[in-house]
Amino acid sequence: MKSYLFALCGVLLLSGCTSLPESLKGRMDQPVTEYPVVAKMTQANQGEEIRLGGLIVGVNNREQDSVVEIVALPTSTAGRPDIDASSLGRFKAIFTGFIEPADYAKGRPITVLGDFQGRQAGKVGDYSYDYPVLRVKGHQLWDIEQHVVDDDRPYCYGLYCSRVRIGVGTGRVQSVISLPY
């Protein structure tokens, strides 16, 4: 009985860490989440619900709304962009009203939930680019936390272990996306 309760608590604890934020839950059970599908959408798909994530490239505040250009990345089931993955393409997200460029800074991870509005011609440098455009209904900004992972193992001789050593150790920096505090 105890092992059953322990397993149940473990499942509940892990599911809490991977749940989708309320701001990214839409009217549909499963909105379109694959960028290659969105990249092929046309005016006939206008109004379809989409959830995409990636890294912010820039913000353009206009009179009535704000446009955020985003480099699309694969997302987890919890909506977190995979910052170690290669770019899938770009899209534009239209927010109602003003958004603060300092909060929506270049390189910050974001996931948006919105309705497909159509396509917009633009440029990336001198290259002509055809952007899918979403009207945002909900979004989640993410933080990137970096942790130093110590790959050095203690020296163990029988029952005695020591972390004291002379020389250069090894380690690496691991980046993790998390909810802001």
CSV table of N, CA and C in Angstrom, one decimal:
chain,number,residue,atom,x,y,z
A,1,MET,N,0.8,-1.2,0.0
A,1,MET,CA,0.0,0.0,0.0
A,1,MET,C,0.9,1.3,0.0
A,2,LYS,N,1.9,1.2,0.8
A,2,LYS,CA,2.8,2.4,0.9
A,2,LYS,C,3.5,2.6,-0.4
A,3,SER,N,3.9,1.6,-1.1
A,3,SER,CA,4.6,1.8,-2.4
A,3,SER,C,3.6,2.4,-3.4
A,4,TYR,N,2.3,2.0,-3.4
A,4,TYR,CA,1.3,2.5,-4.3
A,4,TYR,C,1.2,4.0,-4.0
A,5,LEU,N,1.1,4.4,-2.8
A,5,LEU,CA,0.9,5.9,-2.5
A,5,LEU,C,2.2,6.6,-2.9
A,6,PHE,N,3.4,6.0,-2.7
A,6,PHE,CA,4.6,6.7,-3.0
A,6,PHE,C,4.7,6.9,-4.6
A,7,ALA,N,4.3,5.9,-5.3
A,7,ALA,CA,4.3,6.0,-6.8
A,7,ALA,C,3.3,7.0,-7.2
A,8,LEU,N,2.1,7.1,-6.6
A,8,LEU,CA,1.1,8.1,-7.0
A,8,LEU,C,1.6,9.5,-6.7
A,9,CYS,N,2.2,9.7,-5.5
A,9,CYS,CA,2.7,11.0,-5.2
A,9,CYS,C,3.8,11.4,-6.2
A,10,GLY,N,4.7,10.5,-6.6
A,10,GLY,CA,5.7,10.8,-7.6
A,10,GLY,C,5.1,11.2,-8.9
A,11,VAL,N,4.1,10.5,-9.4
A,11,VAL,CA,3.4,10.8,-10.6
A,11,VAL,C,2.8,12.2,-10.6
A,12,LEU,N,2.1,12.5,-9.5
A,12,LEU,CA,1.5,13.8,-9.3
A,12,LEU,C,2.5,14.9,-9.3
A,13,LEU,N,3.6,14.7,-8.6
A,13,LEU,CA,4.7,15.7,-8.5
A,13,LEU,C,5.3,15.9,-9.9
A,14,LEU,N,5.6,14.9,-10.6
A,14,LEU,CA,6.2,15.1,-12.0
A,14,LEU,C,5.2,15.7,-12.9
A,15,SER,N,3.9,15.4,-12.8
A,15,SER,CA,2.9,15.9,-13.7
A,15,SER,C,2.8,17.4,-13.5
A,16,GLY,N,3.0,17.9,-12.2
A,16,GLY,CA,2.9,19.3,-11.9
A,16,GLY,C,4.0,20.1,-12.6
A,17,CYS,N,5.1,19.4,-12.8
A,17,CYS,CA,6.3,20.1,-13.4
A,17,CYS,C,6.2,20.2,-14.9
A,18,THR,N,5.3,19.4,-15.5
A,18,THR,CA,5.2,19.4,-16.9
A,18,THR,C,3.9,19.9,-17.5
A,19,SER,N,3.1,20.5,-16.7
A,19,SER,CA,1.8,20.9,-17.1
A,19,SER,C,1.8,22.2,-17.9
A,20,LEU,N,0.9,22.3,-18.8
A,20,LEU,CA,0.8,23.5,-19.7
A,20,LEU,C,0.2,24.7,-18.9
A,21,PRO,N,0.9,25.8,-18.9
A,21,PRO,CA,0.4,27.0,-18.2
A,21,PRO,C,-1.0,27.4,-18.7
A,22,GLU,N,-1.9,27.9,-17.8
A,22,GLU,CA,-3.2,28.3,-18.1
A,22,GLU,C,-3.3,29.3,-19.3
A,23,SER,N,-2.3,30.1,-19.4
A,23,SER,CA,-2.3,31.1,-20.5
A,23,SER,C,-2.1,30.5,-21.8
A,24,LEU,N,-1.7,29.3,-21.9
A,24,LEU,CA,-1.5,28.6,-23.2
A,24,LEU,C,-2.6,27.6,-23.5
A,25,LYS,N,-3.6,27.5,-22.7
A,25,LYS,CA,-4.7,26.5,-22.9
A,25,LYS,C,-5.8,27.3,-23.7
A,26,GLY,N,-6.1,26.7,-24.9
A,26,GLY,CA,-7.1,27.4,-25.7
A,26,GLY,C,-8.4,26.7,-25.7
A,27,ARG,N,-9.2,27.1,-26.7
A,27,ARG,CA,-10.6,26.6,-26.8
A,27,ARG,C,-10.6,25.2,-27.4
A,28,MET,N,-9.5,24.8,-28.1
A,28,MET,CA,-9.4,23.4,-28.7
A,28,MET,C,-8.6,22.6,-27.7
A,29,ASP,N,-8.9,21.3,-27.8
A,29,ASP,CA,-8.1,20.3,-27.0
A,29,ASP,C,-6.7,20.3,-27.5
A,30,GLN,N,-6.5,20.3,-28.8
A,30,GLN,CA,-5.2,20.2,-29.4
A,30,GLN,C,-5.0,21.2,-30.6
A,31,PRO,N,-4.6,22.4,-30.2
A,31,PRO,CA,-4.3,23.4,-31.3
A,31,PRO,C,-3.1,22.9,-32.2
A,32,VAL,N,-3.0,23.5,-33.3
A,32,VAL,CA,-1.8,23.2,-34.2
A,32,VAL,C,-0.6,23.7,-33.5
A,33,THR,N,0.4,22.7,-33.3
A,33,THR,CA,1.6,23.1,-32.6
A,33,THR,C,2.9,22.8,-33.4
A,34,GLU,N,2.7,22.4,-34.7
A,34,GLU,CA,3.9,22.1,-35.5
A,34,GLU,C,4.1,23.2,-36.5
A,35,TYR,N,5.3,23.8,-36.4
A,35,TYR,CA,5.6,25.0,-37.3
A,35,TYR,C,5.5,24.6,-38.8
A,36,PRO,N,6.0,23.4,-39.3
A,36,PRO,CA,5.9,23.1,-40.7
A,36,PRO,C,4.4,23.1,-41.2
A,37,VAL,N,3.5,22.8,-40.3
A,37,VAL,CA,2.1,22.8,-40.7
A,37,VAL,C,1.6,24.3,-40.8
A,38,VAL,N,2.0,25.1,-39.9
A,38,VAL,CA,1.6,26.5,-39.9
A,38,VAL,C,2.3,27.2,-41.1
A,39,ALA,N,3.5,26.9,-41.4
A,39,ALA,CA,4.2,27.5,-42.5
A,39,ALA,C,3.5,27.3,-43.9
A,40,LYS,N,2.7,26.2,-44.0
A,40,LYS,CA,2.0,25.9,-45.2
A,40,LYS,C,0.5,26.4,-45.2
A,41,MET,N,0.1,27.1,-44.1
A,41,MET,CA,-1.3,27.5,-44.0
A,41,MET,C,-1.5,28.7,-45.0
A,42,THR,N,-2.8,28.8,-45.4
A,42,THR,CA,-3.2,29.9,-46.3
A,42,THR,C,-4.4,30.6,-45.7
A,43,GLN,N,-4.9,31.6,-46.4
A,43,GLN,CA,-6.1,32.3,-46.0
A,43,GLN,C,-7.3,31.4,-45.6
A,44,ALA,N,-7.4,30.2,-46.3
A,44,ALA,CA,-8.4,29.3,-46.0
A,44,ALA,C,-8.4,28.8,-44.5
A,45,ASN,N,-7.2,28.8,-43.9
A,45,ASN,CA,-7.0,28.4,-42.5
A,45,ASN,C,-7.2,29.5,-41.5
A,46,GLN,N,-7.6,30.7,-42.0
A,46,GLN,CA,-7.8,31.8,-41.1
A,46,GLN,C,-8.7,31.5,-39.9
A,47,GLY,N,-8.2,31.8,-38.7
A,47,GLY,CA,-9.0,31.6,-37.5
A,47,GLY,C,-8.6,30.3,-36.8
A,48,GLU,N,-7.8,29.4,-37.4
A,48,GLU,CA,-7.4,28.2,-36.7
A,48,GLU,C,-6.5,28.5,-35.5
A,49,GLU,N,-6.7,27.8,-34.4
A,49,GLU,CA,-6.0,28.0,-33.2
A,49,GLU,C,-4.6,27.3,-33.3
A,50,ILE,N,-3.6,28.1,-32.9
A,50,ILE,CA,-2.2,27.7,-33.0
A,50,ILE,C,-1.4,28.0,-31.7
A,51,ARG,N,-0.5,27.1,-31.4
A,51,ARG,CA,0.4,27.3,-30.2
A,51,ARG,C,1.8,27.0,-30.7
A,52,LEU,N,2.6,28.1,-30.7
A,52,LEU,CA,4.0,28.0,-31.2
A,52,LEU,C,4.9,28.6,-30.2
A,53,GLY,N,6.2,28.2,-30.1
A,53,GLY,CA,7.1,28.8,-29.2
A,53,GLY,C,8.5,29.0,-30.0
A,54,GLY,N,9.3,29.8,-29.3
A,54,GLY,CA,10.6,30.1,-29.9
A,54,GLY,C,11.3,31.2,-29.1
A,55,LEU,N,12.2,31.9,-29.8
A,55,LEU,CA,13.0,33.0,-29.3
A,55,LEU,C,12.6,34.3,-29.9
A,56,ILE,N,12.4,35.3,-29.1
A,56,ILE,CA,12.1,36.7,-29.7
A,56,ILE,C,13.2,37.3,-30.5
A,57,VAL,N,12.9,37.8,-31.6
A,57,VAL,CA,13.9,38.4,-32.5
A,57,VAL,C,13.7,40.0,-32.3
A,58,GLY,N,12.5,40.4,-32.2
A,58,GLY,CA,12.3,41.9,-32.1
A,58,GLY,C,10.9,42.2,-31.8
A,59,VAL,N,10.6,43.5,-31.4
A,59,VAL,CA,9.3,44.0,-31.1
A,59,VAL,C,9.1,45.3,-31.9
A,60,ASN,N,7.9,45.4,-32.5
A,60,ASN,CA,7.5,46.6,-33.2
A,60,ASN,C,6.2,47.1,-32.6
A,61,ASN,N,6.3,48.2,-31.7
A,61,ASN,CA,5.0,48.7,-31.2
A,61,ASN,C,4.4,49.7,-32.2
A,62,ARG,N,3.1,49.5,-32.5
A,62,ARG,CA,2.4,50.3,-33.4
A,62,ARG,C,1.3,51.1,-32.7
A,63,GLU,N,0.5,51.9,-33.4
A,63,GLU,CA,-0.5,52.7,-32.7
A,63,GLU,C,-1.5,51.9,-31.9
A,64,GLN,N,-2.0,50.8,-32.4
A,64,GLN,CA,-3.0,50.0,-31.7
A,64,GLN,C,-2.6,48.7,-31.2
A,65,ASP,N,-1.5,48.2,-31.7
A,65,ASP,CA,-1.0,46.8,-31.3
A,65,ASP,C,0.5,46.8,-31.4
A,66,SER,N,1.0,45.6,-31.1
A,66,SER,CA,2.5,45.3,-31.1
A,66,SER,C,2.7,44.0,-31.8
A,67,VAL,N,3.8,44.0,-32.7
A,67,VAL,CA,4.2,42.9,-33.4
A,67,VAL,C,5.5,42.3,-32.9
A,68,VAL,N,5.5,41.1,-32.5
A,68,VAL,CA,6.7,40.4,-32.0
A,68,VAL,C,7.1,39.4,-33.1
A,69,GLU,N,8.3,39.5,-33.6
A,69,GLU,CA,8.9,38.5,-34.5
A,69,GLU,C,9.6,37.4,-33.7
A,70,ILE,N,9.3,36.2,-34.0
A,70,ILE,CA,9.8,35.1,-33.2
A,70,ILE,C,10.4,34.0,-34.2
A,71,VAL,N,11.6,33.5,-33.7
A,71,VAL,CA,12.2,32.4,-34.4
A,71,VAL,C,11.6,31.1,-33.8
A,72,ALA,N,10.9,30.3,-34.6
A,72,ALA,CA,10.2,29.1,-34.1
A,72,ALA,C,11.1,28.0,-33.8
A,73,LEU,N,10.9,27.4,-32.6
A,73,LEU,CA,11.6,26.2,-32.1
A,73,LEU,C,10.6,25.1,-31.8
A,74,PRO,N,11.0,23.9,-31.8
A,74,PRO,CA,10.1,22.8,-31.3
A,74,PRO,C,9.7,23.1,-29.8
A,75,THR,N,8.5,22.7,-29.4
A,75,THR,CA,8.1,22.9,-28.0
A,75,THR,C,7.8,21.6,-27.3
A,76,SER,N,7.9,21.6,-26.0
A,76,SER,CA,7.5,20.4,-25.2
A,76,SER,C,6.0,20.4,-25.0
A,77,THR,N,5.5,19.3,-24.4
A,77,THR,CA,4.1,19.2,-24.1
A,77,THR,C,3.7,20.3,-23.1
A,78,ALA,N,4.6,20.8,-22.3
A,78,ALA,CA,4.4,21.9,-21.4
A,78,ALA,C,4.5,23.3,-22.0
A,79,GLY,N,4.8,23.3,-23.4
A,79,GLY,CA,4.8,24.6,-24.1
A,79,GLY,C,6.2,25.2,-24.1
A,80,ARG,N,7.2,24.6,-23.4
A,80,ARG,CA,8.5,25.2,-23.4
A,80,ARG,C,9.3,25.0,-24.7
A,81,PRO,N,9.8,26.1,-25.2
A,81,PRO,CA,10.7,26.0,-26.5
A,81,PRO,C,12.0,25.2,-26.1
A,82,ASP,N,12.4,24.4,-27.1
A,82,ASP,CA,13.7,23.7,-26.9
A,82,ASP,C,14.8,24.6,-27.5
A,83,ILE,N,15.5,25.3,-26.6
A,83,ILE,CA,16.5,26.3,-27.0
A,83,ILE,C,17.8,25.6,-27.6
A,84,ASP,N,17.9,24.3,-27.5
A,84,ASP,CA,19.0,23.6,-28.1
A,84,ASP,C,18.7,23.1,-29.5
A,85,ALA,N,17.5,23.2,-30.0
A,85,ALA,CA,17.1,22.8,-31.3
A,85,ALA,C,17.4,23.8,-32.3
A,86,SER,N,17.4,23.4,-33.6
A,86,SER,CA,17.6,24.3,-34.7
A,86,SER,C,16.3,25.0,-35.0
A,87,SER,N,16.4,26.2,-35.6
A,87,SER,CA,15.3,27.0,-35.9
A,87,SER,C,14.4,26.3,-37.0
A,88,LEU,N,13.1,26.4,-36.8
A,88,LEU,CA,12.2,25.9,-37.8
A,88,LEU,C,11.7,26.9,-38.8
A,89,GLY,N,11.9,28.2,-38.5
A,89,GLY,CA,11.5,29.3,-39.4
A,89,GLY,C,11.1,30.4,-38.5
A,90,ARG,N,10.4,31.4,-39.0
A,90,ARG,CA,9.9,32.6,-38.3
A,90,ARG,C,8.4,32.8,-38.4
A,91,PHE,N,7.9,33.5,-37.4
A,91,PHE,CA,6.5,33.9,-37.5
A,91,PHE,C,6.3,35.2,-36.8
A,92,LYS,N,5.2,35.9,-37.0
A,92,LYS,CA,4.9,37.1,-36.3
A,92,LYS,C,3.7,36.9,-35.4
A,93,ALA,N,3.8,37.5,-34.2
A,93,ALA,CA,2.6,37.4,-33.3
A,93,ALA,C,2.2,38.8,-33.0
A,94,ILE,N,0.9,39.1,-33.2
A,94,ILE,CA,0.3,40.4,-33.0
A,94,ILE,C,-0.4,40.4,-31.6
A,95,PHE,N,0.1,41.3,-30.7
A,95,PHE,CA,-0.5,41.5,-29.4
A,95,PHE,C,-1.3,42.8,-29.4
A,96,THR,N,-2.5,42.8,-28.7
A,96,THR,CA,-3.3,44.0,-28.6
A,96,THR,C,-2.6,45.0,-27.6
A,97,GLY,N,-2.5,46.2,-28.0
A,97,GLY,CA,-1.9,47.2,-27.2
A,97,GLY,C,-0.4,47.2,-27.2
A,98,PHE,N,0.2,48.0,-26.2
A,98,PHE,CA,1.6,48.1,-26.1
A,98,PHE,C,2.2,47.0,-25.2
A,99,ILE,N,3.4,46.6,-25.7
A,99,ILE,CA,4.2,45.6,-24.8
A,99,ILE,C,5.5,46.2,-24.6
A,100,GLU,N,6.1,46.0,-23.5
A,100,GLU,CA,7.4,46.6,-23.1
A,100,GLU,C,8.6,45.9,-23.8
A,101,PRO,N,9.3,46.5,-24.7
A,101,PRO,CA,10.4,45.8,-25.3
A,101,PRO,C,11.5,45.3,-24.4
A,102,ALA,N,11.6,45.9,-23.2
A,102,ALA,CA,12.6,45.4,-22.2
A,102,ALA,C,12.2,44.1,-21.7
A,103,ASP,N,10.9,43.8,-21.5
A,103,ASP,CA,10.4,42.6,-21.0
A,103,ASP,C,10.4,41.5,-22.1
A,104,TYR,N,10.2,42.0,-23.4
A,104,TYR,CA,10.1,41.1,-24.5
A,104,TYR,C,11.4,41.3,-25.3
A,105,ALA,N,12.5,41.0,-24.6
A,105,ALA,CA,13.9,41.3,-25.2
A,105,ALA,C,14.3,40.2,-26.2
A,106,LYS,N,15.2,40.6,-27.1
A,106,LYS,CA,15.7,39.7,-28.1
A,106,LYS,C,16.4,38.6,-27.4
A,107,GLY,N,16.0,37.4,-27.9
A,107,GLY,CA,16.6,36.1,-27.3
A,107,GLY,C,15.8,35.5,-26.2
A,108,ARG,N,14.8,36.2,-25.7
A,108,ARG,CA,14.0,35.6,-24.6
A,108,ARG,C,13.0,34.6,-25.2
A,109,PRO,N,12.9,33.4,-24.5
A,109,PRO,CA,12.0,32.4,-24.9
A,109,PRO,C,10.5,32.8,-24.7
A,110,ILE,N,9.7,32.5,-25.6
A,110,ILE,CA,8.2,32.8,-25.5
A,110,ILE,C,7.4,31.7,-26.2
A,111,THR,N,6.2,31.5,-25.7
A,111,THR,CA,5.3,30.6,-26.3
A,111,THR,C,4.0,31.4,-26.5
A,112,VAL,N,3.4,31.4,-27.6
A,112,VAL,CA,2.1,32.1,-27.9
A,112,VAL,C,1.0,31.2,-28.3
A,113,LEU,N,-0.2,31.5,-27.9
A,113,LEU,CA,-1.4,30.8,-28.3
A,113,LEU,C,-2.2,31.9,-29.1
A,114,GLY,N,-2.6,31.6,-30.3
A,114,GLY,CA,-3.4,32.6,-31.1
A,114,GLY,C,-4.1,32.0,-32.2
A,115,ASP,N,-4.8,32.8,-33.0
A,115,ASP,CA,-5.5,32.4,-34.2
A,115,ASP,C,-4.7,32.8,-35.4
A,116,PHE,N,-4.6,31.9,-36.4
A,116,PHE,CA,-4.0,32.2,-37.6
A,116,PHE,C,-4.7,33.4,-38.3
A,117,GLN,N,-3.9,34.4,-38.7
A,117,GLN,CA,-4.5,35.6,-39.4
A,117,GLN,C,-4.2,35.7,-40.9
A,118,GLY,N,-3.2,35.0,-41.3
A,118,GLY,CA,-2.8,35.0,-42.7
A,118,GLY,C,-1.3,35.0,-42.8
A,119,ARG,N,-0.8,35.6,-43.9
A,119,ARG,CA,0.6,35.7,-44.2
A,119,ARG,C,1.0,37.1,-44.4
A,120,GLN,N,2.3,37.5,-44.2
A,120,GLN,CA,2.8,38.8,-44.4
A,120,GLN,C,4.2,38.7,-45.0
A,121,ALA,N,4.4,39.5,-46.1
A,121,ALA,CA,5.7,39.5,-46.7
A,121,ALA,C,6.6,40.4,-45.9
A,122,GLY,N,7.8,40.0,-45.8
A,122,GLY,CA,8.8,40.9,-45.0
A,122,GLY,C,10.2,40.5,-45.5
A,123,LYS,N,11.2,41.0,-44.7
A,123,LYS,CA,12.6,40.7,-45.0
A,123,LYS,C,13.3,40.3,-43.8
A,124,VAL,N,14.2,39.4,-44.0
A,124,VAL,CA,15.2,39.0,-42.9
A,124,VAL,C,16.6,39.4,-43.6
A,125,GLY,N,17.1,40.5,-43.1
A,125,GLY,CA,18.2,41.1,-43.8
A,125,GLY,C,17.8,41.6,-45.2
A,126,ASP,N,18.4,41.1,-46.3
A,126,ASP,CA,18.0,41.4,-47.6
A,126,ASP,C,17.1,40.3,-48.2
A,127,TYR,N,16.9,39.2,-47.5
A,127,TYR,CA,16.2,38.0,-48.0
A,127,TYR,C,14.7,38.3,-47.8
A,128,SER,N,13.9,38.1,-48.8
A,128,SER,CA,12.4,38.2,-48.7
A,128,SER,C,11.9,37.0,-48.0
A,129,TYR,N,11.0,37.2,-47.0
A,129,TYR,CA,10.5,36.1,-46.2
A,129,TYR,C,9.0,36.3,-46.1
A,130,ASP,N,8.3,35.1,-46.1
A,130,ASP,CA,6.8,35.1,-46.0
A,130,ASP,C,6.4,34.6,-44.6
A,131,TYR,N,6.0,35.5,-43.8
A,131,TYR,CA,5.7,35.2,-42.4
A,131,TYR,C,4.3,34.7,-42.2
A,132,PRO,N,4.1,33.6,-41.4
A,132,PRO,CA,2.8,33.3,-40.9
A,132,PRO,C,2.5,34.3,-39.8
A,133,VAL,N,1.3,34.8,-39.6
A,133,VAL,CA,0.9,35.8,-38.6
A,133,VAL,C,-0.2,35.2,-37.7
A,134,LEU,N,0.0,35.4,-36.4
A,134,LEU,CA,-1.0,35.0,-35.4
A,134,LEU,C,-1.5,36.2,-34.6
A,135,ARG,N,-2.8,36.2,-34.3
A,135,ARG,CA,-3.4,37.1,-33.4
A,135,ARG,C,-3.3,36.5,-32.0
A,136,VAL,N,-2.6,37.0,-31.1
A,136,VAL,CA,-2.3,36.4,-29.8
A,136,VAL,C,-3.5,36.5,-28.8
A,137,LYS,N,-3.8,35.3,-28.2
A,137,LYS,CA,-4.9,35.3,-27.2
A,137,LYS,C,-4.3,35.0,-25.8
A,138,GLY,N,-3.1,34.4,-25.8
A,138,GLY,CA,-2.4,34.0,-24.6
A,138,GLY,C,-1.0,33.8,-24.9
A,139,HIS,N,-0.1,34.0,-23.9
A,139,HIS,CA,1.3,33.8,-24.1
A,139,HIS,C,2.0,33.5,-22.8
A,140,GLN,N,3.2,33.0,-22.9
A,140,GLN,CA,4.0,32.7,-21.7
A,140,GLN,C,5.5,33.1,-22.0
A,141,LEU,N,6.0,34.0,-21.2
A,141,LEU,CA,7.4,34.3,-21.3
A,141,LEU,C,8.2,33.4,-20.4
A,142,TRP,N,9.3,32.9,-20.8
A,142,TRP,CA,10.1,32.0,-20.1
A,142,TRP,C,11.4,32.6,-19.7
A,143,ASP,N,12.1,32.1,-18.7
A,143,ASP,CA,13.4,32.5,-18.3
A,143,ASP,C,14.4,31.4,-18.6
A,144,ILE,N,15.6,31.8,-19.0
A,144,ILE,CA,16.7,30.8,-19.2
A,144,ILE,C,17.6,30.8,-17.9
A,145,GLU,N,17.6,29.7,-17.2
A,145,GLU,CA,18.5,29.6,-16.1
A,145,GLU,C,19.7,28.7,-16.5
A,146,GLN,N,20.9,29.2,-16.0
A,146,GLN,CA,22.1,28.4,-16.3
A,146,GLN,C,22.7,27.9,-15.0
A,147,HIS,N,23.0,26.6,-15.0
A,147,HIS,CA,23.6,25.9,-13.9
A,147,HIS,C,24.9,25.3,-14.3
A,148,VAL,N,25.9,25.4,-13.4
A,148,VAL,CA,27.1,24.7,-13.7
A,148,VAL,C,27.0,23.3,-13.1
A,149,VAL,N,27.2,22.3,-14.0
A,149,VAL,CA,27.2,20.9,-13.6
A,149,VAL,C,28.6,20.4,-13.4
A,150,ASP,N,28.9,20.0,-12.2
A,150,ASP,CA,30.2,19.5,-11.8
A,150,ASP,C,30.3,18.0,-12.3
A,151,ASP,N,31.1,17.7,-13.3
A,151,ASP,CA,31.2,16.4,-13.7
A,151,ASP,C,32.3,15.6,-13.0
A,152,ASP,N,33.0,16.3,-12.1
A,152,ASP,CA,34.0,15.6,-11.3
A,152,ASP,C,33.4,14.6,-10.3
A,153,ARG,N,33.9,13.5,-10.1
A,153,ARG,CA,33.3,12.5,-9.2
A,153,ARG,C,34.3,12.4,-8.0
A,154,PRO,N,33.9,12.2,-6.8
A,154,PRO,CA,34.8,12.0,-5.7
A,154,PRO,C,35.7,10.8,-5.9
A,155,TYR,N,36.9,10.9,-5.4
A,155,TYR,CA,37.8,9.7,-5.4
A,155,TYR,C,37.4,8.8,-4.2
A,156,CYS,N,37.1,7.6,-4.5
A,156,CYS,CA,36.7,6.7,-3.4
A,156,CYS,C,37.6,5.5,-3.4
A,157,TYR,N,38.1,5.2,-2.2
A,157,TYR,CA,39.0,4.1,-1.9
A,157,TYR,C,38.3,3.3,-0.8
A,158,GLY,N,37.6,2.2,-1.1
A,158,GLY,CA,36.9,1.5,-0.1
A,158,GLY,C,35.8,2.3,0.4
A,159,LEU,N,35.7,2.5,1.7
A,159,LEU,CA,34.7,3.3,2.4
A,159,LEU,C,35.0,4.8,2.4
A,160,TYR,N,36.2,5.2,2.1
A,160,TYR,CA,36.7,6.5,2.2
A,160,TYR,C,36.5,7.3,0.8
A,161,CYS,N,35.8,8.4,0.8
A,161,CYS,CA,35.7,9.2,-0.4
A,161,CYS,C,36.2,10.6,-0.1
A,162,SER,N,36.8,11.2,-1.1
A,162,SER,CA,37.3,12.6,-0.9
A,162,SER,C,37.1,13.4,-2.2
A,163,ARG,N,36.6,14.7,-2.0
A,163,ARG,CA,36.5,15.5,-3.2
A,163,ARG,C,37.7,16.5,-3.3
A,164,VAL,N,38.7,16.3,-2.4
A,164,VAL,CA,39.9,17.1,-2.5
A,164,VAL,C,40.8,16.5,-3.5
A,165,ARG,N,41.3,17.4,-4.4
A,165,ARG,CA,42.2,16.9,-5.4
A,165,ARG,C,43.0,18.1,-5.9
A,166,ILE,N,44.1,17.9,-6.6
A,166,ILE,CA,44.9,18.9,-7.1
A,166,ILE,C,44.8,18.9,-8.7
A,167,GLY,N,44.6,20.0,-9.3
A,167,GLY,CA,44.6,20.0,-10.8
A,167,GLY,C,43.3,20.7,-11.2
A,168,VAL,N,43.0,20.5,-12.5
A,168,VAL,CA,41.9,21.2,-13.2
A,168,VAL,C,40.7,20.2,-13.2
A,169,GLY,N,39.6,20.6,-12.8
A,169,GLY,CA,38.4,19.7,-12.8
A,169,GLY,C,37.6,19.9,-14.1
A,170,THR,N,36.6,19.2,-14.3
A,170,THR,CA,35.7,19.3,-15.5
A,170,THR,C,34.3,19.7,-15.1
A,171,GLY,N,33.7,20.4,-15.9
A,171,GLY,CA,32.3,20.8,-15.6
A,171,GLY,C,31.7,21.4,-16.9
A,172,ARG,N,30.4,21.7,-16.9
A,172,ARG,CA,29.8,22.3,-18.0
A,172,ARG,C,28.6,23.1,-17.6
A,173,VAL,N,28.2,24.0,-18.5
A,173,VAL,CA,27.1,24.9,-18.2
A,173,VAL,C,25.8,24.3,-18.8
A,174,GLN,N,24.8,24.1,-18.1
A,174,GLN,CA,23.5,23.6,-18.6
A,174,GLN,C,22.5,24.7,-18.6
A,175,SER,N,21.8,24.9,-19.7
A,175,SER,CA,20.8,25.9,-19.8
A,175,SER,C,19.4,25.2,-19.6
A,176,VAL,N,18.5,25.8,-18.8
A,176,VAL,CA,17.2,25.2,-18.6
A,176,VAL,C,16.2,26.3,-18.7
A,177,ILE,N,15.1,26.1,-19.4
A,177,ILE,CA,14.0,27.1,-19.5
A,177,ILE,C,13.0,26.9,-18.3
A,178,SER,N,12.7,28.0,-17.7
A,178,SER,CA,11.8,27.9,-16.5
A,178,SER,C,10.8,29.0,-16.5
A,179,LEU,N,9.7,28.9,-15.7
A,179,LEU,CA,8.8,30.0,-15.6
A,179,LEU,C,9.4,31.1,-14.8
A,180,PRO,N,9.1,32.4,-15.1
A,180,PRO,CA,9.7,33.5,-14.4
A,180,PRO,C,9.1,33.5,-12.9
A,181,TYR,N,9.9,34.1,-12.0
A,181,TYR,CA,9.5,34.1,-10.6
A,181,TYR,C,8.5,35.2,-10.4
